[in-house]
Amino acid sequence: MKLKDDRKYALIFRAALKLVAKKGLSGITMGDISKEAGIATGTLYVYFSGKDELINALFAACRERSVAVSFKGYNPQQPFKPAFKNVWLNILKYRLQHFEEVIFLEQCYHSPYITAETREKAQQLAAPFYALIARGQAEQLLKNIDSAMLITFIIGAMNELVKQIHYSGIALTRPKINTSFELCWDALKA
Amino acid sequence: MKLKDDRKYALIFRAALKLVAKKGLSGITMGDISKEAGIATGTLYVYFSGKDELINALFAACRERSVAVSFKGYNPQQPFKPAFKNVWLNILKYRLQHFEEVIFLEQCYHSPYITAETREKAQQLAAPFYALIARGQAEQLLKNIDSAMLITFIIGAMNELVKQIHYSGIALTRPKINTSFELCWDALKA
DNA sequence: AATATAAGCGAATAATTATTCACTAAAAAG
DNA sequence: CTTTTTAGTGAATAATTATTCGCTTATATT
């Protein structure tokens, strides 16, 4: 194992996410995390200066991954609606597969753990989404409303959808996915 | 002051809500709450057996108030769309005016503080919403999708809308409210 | 008014939890 | 192979925080 192993960061993150999803941000201790990760408590302090840094780092990592995956396969040549649907599907799939991250991010939203700096950086990651919405509006396909409002609408509905699916345990079939997308699209379309 | 004063419960709840909205559920202590409420820490234990009970009670109270206010002025005689809009507006207004409750409830969603029993009771409060959606579907005005999915969609979008408005600090004008409602309605309508 | 009961207090105590540190094990450098 | 540096350990310590309790003050009861 050379230098601080990337796999160990991943191990710690995975443990923390699992626990937060189960017990909430308020319910986890450094001891819990180390135990879940199968390492000694002291080792956490080799990788992070403390609990605050650990959580901020995890928050930043989740946000980055979430955005990175959203635009996979995005092609500006493609007509808007299918291109948008592609992004929407990327987000939906990712969030369903990484449900713990959804919970974690939600819990962080009003947590004192997350510093203003971390928040600021996370905010900047949203730029591509604004660009996408702007394109749809320029092509007169989307309602001409404050784009922040449209985005929060999309994301809010999506998050609840993800939660609903996750907890209901109902399998998400192709037709159901399409129906859900149309629900969203009907709201946004001009 | 006779018996345990209702006003004192309200005082404690208000203090707790304010703090949770500012610092998150993970960031508050019994000491913080008592200080914010202007009472001694020990007094909290006159009203609640401990932190768990306090938070469960607050959760239950928020849920109840939130539902109670939603159907104010609801009249089954009224045509569906305006009746639905009335409910939608009730919820929007209440959540904007009691933003701390929105945050608190969100934070509680995955918190170990909230017991299964409390959760169960909260769930039952949603019955009137299901009935309302069912009516809209029976009148063929709403999409014929799993009503749980429609409700989570409405609530998810509404919550993010409330957050967006709250943080952007933008005044919510009549036309903006109407536009937002149409956004929601367009999504739901058959 | 005298007594009993309940509310309120906050310093002291008990738990819990973050963090440190002296030490061991492993890896890299020479 | 020896030395140096880095990773890992977990019991011990330091902070933090929930909860208790002996006491005071207020309210109700007789």
CSV table of C-alpha atoms (C1' of nucleotides) in Angstrom, one decimal:
chain,number,residue,atom,x,y,z
A,1,MET,CA,0.0,0.0,0.0
A,2,LYS,CA,1.7,3.2,-1.1
A,3,LEU,CA,0.9,6.6,0.4
A,4,LYS,CA,-2.5,7.1,1.8
A,5,ASP,CA,-4.5,4.7,-0.3
A,6,ASP,CA,-7.4,6.0,-2.4
A,7,ARG,CA,-9.2,2.8,-1.7
A,8,LYS,CA,-9.1,3.6,2.0
A,9,TYR,CA,-10.8,6.9,1.5
A,10,ALA,CA,-13.4,5.1,-0.5
A,11,LEU,CA,-13.8,2.6,2.3
A,12,ILE,CA,-14.3,5.3,4.9
A,13,PHE,CA,-16.7,7.2,2.7
A,14,ARG,CA,-18.8,4.1,2.1
A,15,ALA,CA,-19.0,3.3,5.8
A,16,ALA,CA,-20.0,6.9,6.6
A,17,LEU,CA,-22.7,7.0,3.9
A,18,LYS,CA,-24.1,3.7,5.0
A,19,LEU,CA,-24.4,4.8,8.6
A,20,VAL,CA,-25.8,8.3,7.8
A,21,ALA,CA,-28.5,6.7,5.6
A,22,LYS,CA,-29.4,4.4,8.4
A,23,LYS,CA,-29.1,6.7,11.4
A,24,GLY,CA,-28.9,10.2,10.1
A,25,LEU,CA,-26.1,12.7,10.4
A,26,SER,CA,-26.9,13.3,14.0
A,27,GLY,CA,-26.6,9.6,14.8
A,28,ILE,CA,-23.1,8.7,13.8
A,29,THR,CA,-19.8,8.8,15.7
A,30,MET,CA,-16.2,8.4,14.6
A,31,GLY,CA,-16.3,5.1,16.5
A,32,ASP,CA,-19.2,3.9,14.5
A,33,ILE,CA,-17.6,4.9,11.2
A,34,SER,CA,-14.3,3.2,12.0
A,35,LYS,CA,-16.0,0.1,13.1
A,36,GLU,CA,-18.2,-0.1,10.0
A,37,ALA,CA,-15.1,0.5,7.9
A,38,GLY,CA,-13.2,-2.2,9.7
A,39,ILE,CA,-10.4,0.0,10.8
A,40,ALA,CA,-9.2,1.6,14.1
A,41,THR,CA,-10.6,4.8,15.2
A,42,GLY,CA,-7.2,6.4,15.2
A,43,THR,CA,-6.8,5.6,11.5
A,44,LEU,CA,-9.6,8.0,10.7
A,45,TYR,CA,-7.3,10.7,11.9
A,46,VAL,CA,-4.6,9.6,9.5
A,47,TYR,CA,-6.9,10.4,6.7
A,48,PHE,CA,-8.8,13.3,8.1
A,49,SER,CA,-8.0,16.0,10.6
A,50,GLY,CA,-11.3,15.3,12.3
A,51,LYS,CA,-15.0,14.7,11.9
A,52,ASP,CA,-15.7,18.0,10.3
A,53,GLU,CA,-13.1,17.5,7.6
A,54,LEU,CA,-14.3,14.0,7.0
A,55,ILE,CA,-17.9,15.1,6.4
A,56,ASN,CA,-16.9,18.1,4.3
A,57,ALA,CA,-14.8,15.9,2.1
A,58,LEU,CA,-17.5,13.3,1.7
A,59,PHE,CA,-20.0,16.1,0.9
A,60,ALA,CA,-17.7,17.5,-1.8
A,61,ALA,CA,-17.1,14.0,-3.2
A,62,CYS,CA,-20.8,13.2,-3.4
A,63,ARG,CA,-21.6,16.4,-5.2
A,64,GLU,CA,-18.8,16.0,-7.7
A,65,ARG,CA,-19.7,12.4,-8.5
A,66,SER,CA,-23.4,13.3,-8.8
A,67,VAL,CA,-22.7,16.1,-11.3
A,68,ALA,CA,-20.0,14.2,-13.2
A,69,VAL,CA,-22.4,11.3,-13.9
A,70,SER,CA,-25.3,13.6,-15.0
A,71,PHE,CA,-24.0,14.6,-18.4
A,72,LYS,CA,-22.7,11.2,-19.4
A,73,GLY,CA,-23.5,10.7,-23.1
A,74,TYR,CA,-24.8,14.3,-23.5
A,75,ASN,CA,-24.4,15.4,-27.1
A,76,PRO,CA,-25.3,19.0,-27.9
A,77,GLN,CA,-26.2,18.0,-31.4
A,78,GLN,CA,-29.0,15.9,-30.2
A,79,PRO,CA,-32.5,17.6,-30.1
A,80,PHE,CA,-33.3,19.1,-26.8
A,81,LYS,CA,-36.0,16.8,-25.4
A,82,PRO,CA,-34.1,13.5,-25.8
A,83,ALA,CA,-30.9,15.2,-24.7
A,84,PHE,CA,-32.6,16.5,-21.6
A,85,LYS,CA,-34.2,13.1,-20.9
A,86,ASN,CA,-30.8,11.5,-21.1
A,87,VAL,CA,-29.6,13.8,-18.4
A,88,TRP,CA,-32.7,13.3,-16.3
A,89,LEU,CA,-32.3,9.5,-16.6
A,90,ASN,CA,-28.7,9.7,-15.6
A,91,ILE,CA,-29.6,11.6,-12.5
A,92,LEU,CA,-32.5,9.3,-11.7
A,93,LYS,CA,-30.5,6.1,-12.1
A,94,TYR,CA,-27.5,7.4,-10.2
A,95,ARG,CA,-29.6,8.5,-7.3
A,96,LEU,CA,-31.5,5.2,-7.1
A,97,GLN,CA,-28.3,3.3,-7.2
A,98,HIS,CA,-26.6,5.6,-4.6
A,99,PHE,CA,-29.5,6.3,-2.4
A,100,GLU,CA,-27.3,6.8,0.7
A,101,GLU,CA,-25.8,9.8,-1.1
A,102,VAL,CA,-29.2,11.4,-1.6
A,103,ILE,CA,-29.9,11.1,2.1
A,104,PHE,CA,-26.5,12.3,3.1
A,105,LEU,CA,-26.6,15.3,0.9
A,106,GLU,CA,-30.1,16.2,2.2
A,107,GLN,CA,-29.0,15.9,5.8
A,108,CYS,CA,-26.0,18.1,5.1
A,109,TYR,CA,-28.1,20.8,3.6
A,110,HIS,CA,-28.6,22.4,7.0
A,111,SER,CA,-25.8,21.0,9.0
A,112,PRO,CA,-23.2,23.1,10.7
A,113,TYR,CA,-20.6,20.6,9.6
A,114,ILE,CA,-20.6,21.9,6.1
A,115,THR,CA,-18.6,25.1,5.9
A,116,ALA,CA,-19.5,28.1,3.8
A,117,GLU,CA,-16.5,27.4,1.5
A,118,THR,CA,-17.6,23.8,0.9
A,119,ARG,CA,-21.1,25.0,0.1
A,120,GLU,CA,-19.9,27.6,-2.2
A,121,LYS,CA,-17.9,25.1,-4.3
A,122,ALA,CA,-20.9,22.8,-4.4
A,123,GLN,CA,-23.0,25.5,-5.7
A,124,GLN,CA,-20.7,26.2,-8.6
A,125,LEU,CA,-21.0,22.6,-9.8
A,126,ALA,CA,-24.6,23.4,-10.8
A,127,ALA,CA,-23.5,25.6,-13.7
A,128,PRO,CA,-24.0,22.9,-16.5
A,129,PHE,CA,-27.6,22.5,-15.4
A,130,TYR,CA,-28.3,26.1,-15.7
A,131,ALA,CA,-26.8,26.0,-19.2
A,132,LEU,CA,-29.0,23.1,-20.2
A,133,ILE,CA,-32.1,24.9,-19.0
A,134,ALA,CA,-31.0,28.1,-20.8
A,135,ARG,CA,-30.7,26.1,-24.0
A,136,GLY,CA,-34.2,24.7,-23.6
A,137,GLN,CA,-35.6,28.2,-23.0
A,138,ALA,CA,-33.7,29.6,-26.0
A,139,GLU,CA,-35.3,27.0,-28.2
A,140,GLN,CA,-38.6,28.0,-26.7
A,141,LEU,CA,-39.3,24.4,-25.5
A,142,LEU,CA,-39.3,25.2,-21.8
A,143,LYS,CA,-41.3,27.7,-19.8
A,144,ASN,CA,-39.6,31.1,-19.6
A,145,ILE,CA,-39.4,31.2,-15.8
A,146,ASP,CA,-36.5,31.9,-13.5
A,147,SER,CA,-34.2,29.0,-14.3
A,148,ALA,CA,-33.3,28.5,-10.6
A,149,MET,CA,-36.9,27.8,-10.0
A,150,LEU,CA,-37.2,25.3,-12.8
A,151,ILE,CA,-34.1,23.5,-11.6
A,152,THR,CA,-35.3,23.3,-8.0
A,153,PHE,CA,-38.6,22.0,-9.3
A,154,ILE,CA,-36.9,19.3,-11.3
A,155,ILE,CA,-34.5,18.3,-8.5
A,156,GLY,CA,-37.2,18.5,-5.8
A,157,ALA,CA,-39.6,16.3,-7.7
A,158,MET,CA,-36.8,13.9,-8.6
A,159,ASN,CA,-35.6,13.5,-5.0
A,160,GLU,CA,-39.0,12.7,-3.7
A,161,LEU,CA,-39.5,10.3,-6.6
A,162,VAL,CA,-36.3,8.6,-5.7
A,163,LYS,CA,-37.3,8.3,-2.0
A,164,GLN,CA,-40.7,7.1,-2.9
A,165,ILE,CA,-39.4,4.4,-5.2
A,166,HIS,CA,-36.7,3.4,-2.7
A,167,TYR,CA,-39.1,3.0,0.2
A,168,SER,CA,-42.0,1.6,-1.6
A,169,GLY,CA,-39.7,-1.1,-2.9
A,170,ILE,CA,-41.6,-1.2,-6.1
A,171,ALA,CA,-39.6,-2.2,-9.1
A,172,LEU,CA,-39.2,0.7,-11.5
A,173,THR,CA,-40.2,-0.5,-15.0
A,174,ARG,CA,-39.5,1.2,-18.3
A,175,PRO,CA,-43.1,2.5,-18.7
A,176,LYS,CA,-43.1,3.8,-15.1
A,177,ILE,CA,-39.9,5.7,-15.8
A,178,ASN,CA,-41.3,7.2,-18.9
A,179,THR,CA,-44.4,8.2,-17.2
A,180,SER,CA,-42.4,9.9,-14.4
A,181,PHE,CA,-40.4,11.7,-17.0
A,182,GLU,CA,-43.4,12.9,-18.8
A,183,LEU,CA,-44.8,14.2,-15.5
A,184,CYS,CA,-41.7,16.3,-15.2
A,185,TRP,CA,-41.6,17.3,-18.8
A,186,ASP,CA,-45.2,18.4,-18.8
A,187,ALA,CA,-44.4,20.7,-16.0
A,188,LEU,CA,-41.5,22.3,-17.7
A,189,LYS,CA,-42.6,22.5,-21.3
A,190,ALA,CA,-43.6,25.9,-22.7
B,1,MET,CA,-49.1,29.5,35.8
B,2,LYS,CA,-51.3,26.5,36.2
B,3,LEU,CA,-50.1,23.0,35.4
B,4,LYS,CA,-47.5,22.6,32.7
B,5,ASP,CA,-48.2,25.6,30.6
B,6,ASP,CA,-49.0,25.1,27.0
B,7,ARG,CA,-47.2,28.3,26.3
B,8,LYS,CA,-44.0,26.8,27.6
B,9,TYR,CA,-44.3,23.9,25.3
B,10,ALA,CA,-44.7,26.4,22.5
B,11,LEU,CA,-41.7,28.3,23.8
B,12,ILE,CA,-39.5,25.2,23.8
B,13,PHE,CA,-40.7,24.1,20.4
B,14,ARG,CA,-40.0,27.5,18.9
B,15,ALA,CA,-36.5,27.6,20.4
B,16,ALA,CA,-35.7,24.1,19.1
B,17,LEU,CA,-37.1,24.8,15.6
B,18,LYS,CA,-35.1,28.0,15.3
B,19,LEU,CA,-31.9,26.2,16.3
B,20,VAL,CA,-32.4,23.2,14.1
B,21,ALA,CA,-33.1,25.5,11.1
B,22,LYS,CA,-29.8,27.3,11.8
B,23,LYS,CA,-27.6,24.4,12.9
B,24,GLY,CA,-29.3,21.2,11.8
B,25,LEU,CA,-30.5,18.4,14.0
B,26,SER,CA,-27.0,17.2,14.6
B,27,GLY,CA,-25.9,20.6,15.9
B,28,ILE,CA,-28.3,21.2,18.8
B,29,THR,CA,-27.9,20.4,22.5
B,30,MET,CA,-30.3,20.5,25.4
B,31,GLY,CA,-28.3,23.4,26.7
B,32,ASP,CA,-28.7,25.3,23.5
B,33,ILE,CA,-32.4,24.8,23.5
B,34,SER,CA,-32.9,25.9,27.1
B,35,LYS,CA,-30.7,28.9,26.6
B,36,GLU,CA,-32.6,29.9,23.4
B,37,ALA,CA,-35.9,29.4,25.2
B,38,GLY,CA,-34.7,31.4,28.2
B,39,ILE,CA,-35.2,28.7,30.7
B,40,ALA,CA,-33.0,26.4,32.8
B,41,THR,CA,-31.8,23.2,31.3
B,42,GLY,CA,-33.4,21.2,34.1
B,43,THR,CA,-36.8,22.7,33.2
B,44,LEU,CA,-36.7,20.9,29.8
B,45,TYR,CA,-36.9,17.7,31.8
B,46,VAL,CA,-40.1,18.9,33.5
B,47,TYR,CA,-41.7,19.0,30.2
B,48,PHE,CA,-40.0,16.1,28.4
B,49,SER,CA,-38.4,12.9,29.6
B,50,GLY,CA,-35.4,13.6,27.5
B,51,LYS,CA,-34.1,14.8,24.2
B,52,ASP,CA,-35.7,11.9,22.3
B,53,GLU,CA,-39.1,12.7,23.6
B,54,LEU,CA,-38.8,16.4,22.9
B,55,ILE,CA,-37.9,15.8,19.3
B,56,ASN,CA,-40.5,13.2,18.7
B,57,ALA,CA,-43.1,15.5,20.2
B,58,LEU,CA,-42.0,18.4,18.1
B,59,PHE,CA,-42.1,16.2,15.0
B,60,ALA,CA,-45.6,15.1,15.7
B,61,ALA,CA,-46.7,18.7,16.4
B,62,CYS,CA,-45.2,20.0,13.2
B,63,ARG,CA,-46.8,17.3,11.1
B,64,GLU,CA,-50.2,17.9,12.7
B,65,ARG,CA,-50.2,21.6,12.3
B,66,SER,CA,-49.0,21.2,8.7
B,67,VAL,CA,-51.9,19.0,7.8
B,68,ALA,CA,-54.5,20.9,9.8
B,69,VAL,CA,-53.8,24.1,7.9
B,70,SER,CA,-53.8,22.5,4.5
B,71,PHE,CA,-57.5,22.0,4.1
B,72,LYS,CA,-58.6,25.3,5.5
B,73,GLY,CA,-61.4,26.6,3.4
B,74,TYR,CA,-61.7,23.3,1.5
B,75,ASN,CA,-65.2,22.9,0.1
B,76,PRO,CA,-66.0,19.6,-1.7
B,77,GLN,CA,-68.7,21.5,-3.7
B,78,GLN,CA,-66.1,23.6,-5.4
B,79,PRO,CA,-64.8,22.4,-8.7
B,80,PHE,CA,-61.6,20.3,-8.4
B,81,LYS,CA,-59.0,22.6,-9.8
B,82,PRO,CA,-59.7,25.7,-7.7
B,83,ALA,CA,-60.3,23.5,-4.7
B,84,PHE,CA,-56.9,21.8,-5.3
B,85,LYS,CA,-55.2,25.1,-5.8
B,86,ASN,CA,-56.6,26.3,-2.5
B,87,VAL,CA,-55.0,23.4,-0.7
B,88,TRP,CA,-51.8,23.9,-2.7
B,89,LEU,CA,-51.7,27.6,-1.7
B,90,ASN,CA,-52.4,26.8,1.9
B,91,ILE,CA,-49.5,24.5,2.0
B,92,LEU,CA,-47.2,26.9,0.2
B,93,LYS,CA,-48.0,29.8,2.5
B,94,TYR,CA,-47.7,27.8,5.6
B,95,ARG,CA,-44.3,26.4,4.6
B,96,LEU,CA,-43.0,29.8,3.7
B,97,GLN,CA,-44.2,31.3,6.9
B,98,HIS,CA,-42.9,28.4,9.0
B,99,PHE,CA,-39.7,27.6,7.1
B,100,GLU,CA,-38.0,26.2,10.2
B,101,GLU,CA,-40.6,23.5,10.3
B,102,VAL,CA,-39.8,22.5,6.7
B,103,ILE,CA,-36.1,22.1,7.6
B,104,PHE,CA,-36.8,20.3,10.8
B,105,LEU,CA,-39.1,17.8,9.2
B,106,GLU,CA,-36.7,17.2,6.5
B,107,GLN,CA,-33.9,16.6,9.0
B,108,CYS,CA,-36.0,14.2,11.0
B,109,TYR,CA,-36.8,12.1,8.0
B,110,HIS,CA,-33.7,10.0,8.5
B,111,SER,CA,-33.0,10.6,12.1
B,112,PRO,CA,-32.7,7.9,14.7
B,113,TYR,CA,-34.5,10.2,17.1
B,114,ILE,CA,-37.9,9.6,15.4
B,115,THR,CA,-39.3,6.3,16.5
B,116,ALA,CA,-41.2,3.9,14.3
B,117,GLU,CA,-44.4,4.7,16.2
B,118,THR,CA,-44.1,8.5,15.6
B,119,ARG,CA,-43.4,7.8,12.0
B,120,GLU,CA,-46.4,5.6,11.7
B,121,LYS,CA,-48.7,8.2,13.1
B,122,ALA,CA,-47.3,10.9,10.9
B,123,GLN,CA,-47.9,8.7,7.9
B,124,GLN,CA,-51.6,8.3,8.7
B,125,LEU,CA,-52.0,12.1,8.6
B,126,ALA,CA,-51.6,12.0,4.9
B,127,ALA,CA,-54.9,10.3,4.3
B,128,PRO,CA,-56.8,13.4,3.3
B,129,PHE,CA,-54.3,14.2,0.6
B,130,TYR,CA,-54.7,10.7,-0.9
B,131,ALA,CA,-58.5,11.3,-0.9
B,132,LEU,CA,-58.0,14.6,-2.7
B,133,ILE,CA,-55.8,13.1,-5.4
B,134,ALA,CA,-58.3,10.2,-5.8
B,135,ARG,CA,-61.1,12.7,-6.4
B,136,GLY,CA,-59.1,14.4,-9.1
B,137,GLN,CA,-58.4,11.1,-10.7
B,138,ALA,CA,-62.0,10.0,-10.5
B,139,GLU,CA,-63.0,13.2,-12.3
B,140,GLN,CA,-60.3,12.3,-14.9
B,141,LEU,CA,-58.6,15.6,-14.3
B,142,LEU,CA,-55.4,14.1,-13.0
B,143,LYS,CA,-53.0,11.6,-14.5
B,144,ASN,CA,-53.9,8.1,-13.5
B,145,ILE,CA,-50.7,7.2,-11.8
B,146,ASP,CA,-50.0,5.7,-8.5
B,147,SER,CA,-51.3,8.4,-6.2
B,148,ALA,CA,-48.3,8.1,-3.8
B,149,MET,CA,-46.1,9.0,-6.7
B,150,LEU,CA,-48.2,12.1,-7.5
B,151,ILE,CA,-48.2,13.2,-4.0
B,152,THR,CA,-44.5,12.8,-3.5
B,153,PHE,CA,-44.0,14.8,-6.8
B,154,ILE,CA,-46.2,17.6,-5.5
B,155,ILE,CA,-44.6,17.7,-2.1
B,156,GLY,CA,-41.1,17.4,-3.4
B,157,ALA,CA,-41.5,20.2,-5.9
B,158,MET,CA,-43.2,22.3,-3.3
B,159,ASN,CA,-40.4,21.8,-0.7
B,160,GLU,CA,-37.7,22.8,-3.2
B,161,LEU,CA,-39.8,25.8,-4.3
B,162,VAL,CA,-40.1,26.9,-0.7
B,163,LYS,CA,-36.4,26.5,-0.1
B,164,GLN,CA,-35.6,28.3,-3.3
B,165,ILE,CA,-37.8,31.2,-2.4
B,166,HIS,CA,-36.6,31.4,1.1
B,167,TYR,CA,-32.9,31.4,0.2
B,168,SER,CA,-33.1,33.6,-2.9
B,169,GLY,CA,-35.0,36.1,-0.8
B,170,ILE,CA,-37.0,37.1,-3.8
B,171,ALA,CA,-40.5,38.4,-3.0
B,172,LEU,CA,-43.2,36.0,-4.1
B,173,THR,CA,-45.7,38.0,-6.1
B,174,ARG,CA,-49.2,36.9,-7.1
B,175,PRO,CA,-48.2,36.2,-10.8
B,176,LYS,CA,-45.2,34.2,-9.6
B,177,ILE,CA,-47.3,32.1,-7.3
B,178,ASN,CA,-49.7,31.4,-10.2
B,179,THR,CA,-46.9,30.5,-12.5
B,180,SER,CA,-45.6,28.1,-9.9
B,181,PHE,CA,-48.9,26.5,-9.5
B,182,GLU,CA,-49.4,26.1,-13.2
B,183,LEU,CA,-46.0,24.4,-13.3
B,184,CYS,CA,-47.3,21.9,-10.8
B,185,TRP,CA,-50.7,21.6,-12.4
B,186,ASP,CA,-49.3,21.0,-15.8
B,187,ALA,CA,-47.4,18.1,-14.4
B,188,LEU,CA,-50.4,16.5,-12.8
B,189,LYS,CA,-53.2,17.1,-15.2
B,190,ALA,CA,-54.4,14.2,-17.4
C,1,DA,C1',-52.6,31.9,56.2
C,2,DA,C1',-50.7,27.4,56.4
C,3,DT,C1',-49.8,23.5,53.9
C,4,DA,C1',-49.2,20.8,49.9
C,5,DT,C1',-48.0,20.3,45.3
C,6,DA,C1',-46.0,21.5,41.1
C,7,DA,C1',-42.7,24.3,38.3
C,8,DG,C1',-38.2,26.0,37.9
C,9,DC,C1',-33.4,26.3,38.7
C,10,DG,C1',-28.4,25.3,37.6
C,11,DA,C1',-24.4,23.2,39.5
C,12,DA,C1',-22.8,18.4,39.9
C,13,DT,C1',-22.7,13.9,37.8
C,14,DA,C1',-22.8,10.4,34.3
C,15,DA,C1',-22.5,9.2,29.6
C,16,DT,C1',-21.1,9.6,25.4
C,17,DT,C1',-17.9,10.8,21.9
C,18,DA,C1',-13.9,13.2,19.6
C,19,DT,C1',-9.2,13.3,19.7
C,20,DT,C1',-4.5,12.2,21.0
C,21,DC,C1',-0.4,9.5,21.6
C,22,DA,C1',2.9,6.0,22.6
C,23,DC,C1',3.6,2.1,20.2
C,24,DT,C1',3.7,-1.7,16.4
C,25,DA,C1',3.7,-3.1,11.6
C,26,DA,C1',4.5,-2.2,7.0
C,27,DA,C1',6.6,0.1,3.1
C,28,DA,C1',10.2,2.9,0.9
C,29,DA,C1',14.8,4.7,0.6
C,30,DG,C1',19.6,4.2,1.1
D,1,DC,C1',19.9,-5.6,5.0
D,2,DT,C1',19.5,-1.4,7.7
D,3,DT,C1',17.4,2.8,8.3
D,4,DT,C1',13.8,6.0,7.7
D,5,DT,C1',9.4,7.2,6.8
D,6,DT,C1',4.7,6.3,6.6
D,7,DA,C1',0.3,3.8,8.0
D,8,DG,C1',-2.2,1.7,11.5
D,9,DT,C1',-3.6,0.6,16.2
D,10,DG,C1',-6.7,1.1,20.3
D,11,DA,C1',-6.4,2.3,25.1
D,12,DA,C1',-6.1,6.7,27.6
D,13,DT,C1',-7.5,11.5,27.7
D,14,DA,C1',-10.2,15.5,26.9
D,15,DA,C1',-14.4,17.6,25.6
D,16,DT,C1',-18.8,17.8,25.1
D,17,DT,C1',-23.4,16.9,26.4
D,18,DA,C1',-27.5,14.5,28.5
D,19,DT,C1',-29.5,13.9,32.7
D,20,DT,C1',-30.1,14.1,37.7
D,21,DC,C1',-31.1,16.2,42.1
D,22,DG,C1',-31.2,19.1,46.2
D,23,DC,C1',-33.0,23.3,46.4
D,24,DT,C1',-35.9,27.6,45.7
D,25,DT,C1',-40.0,29.8,44.1
D,26,DA,C1',-44.5,29.9,42.6
D,27,DT,C1',-49.2,28.1,42.4
D,28,DA,C1',-53.0,25.5,44.1
D,29,DT,C1',-55.6,23.5,48.1
D,30,DT,C1',-57.5,23.3,52.8
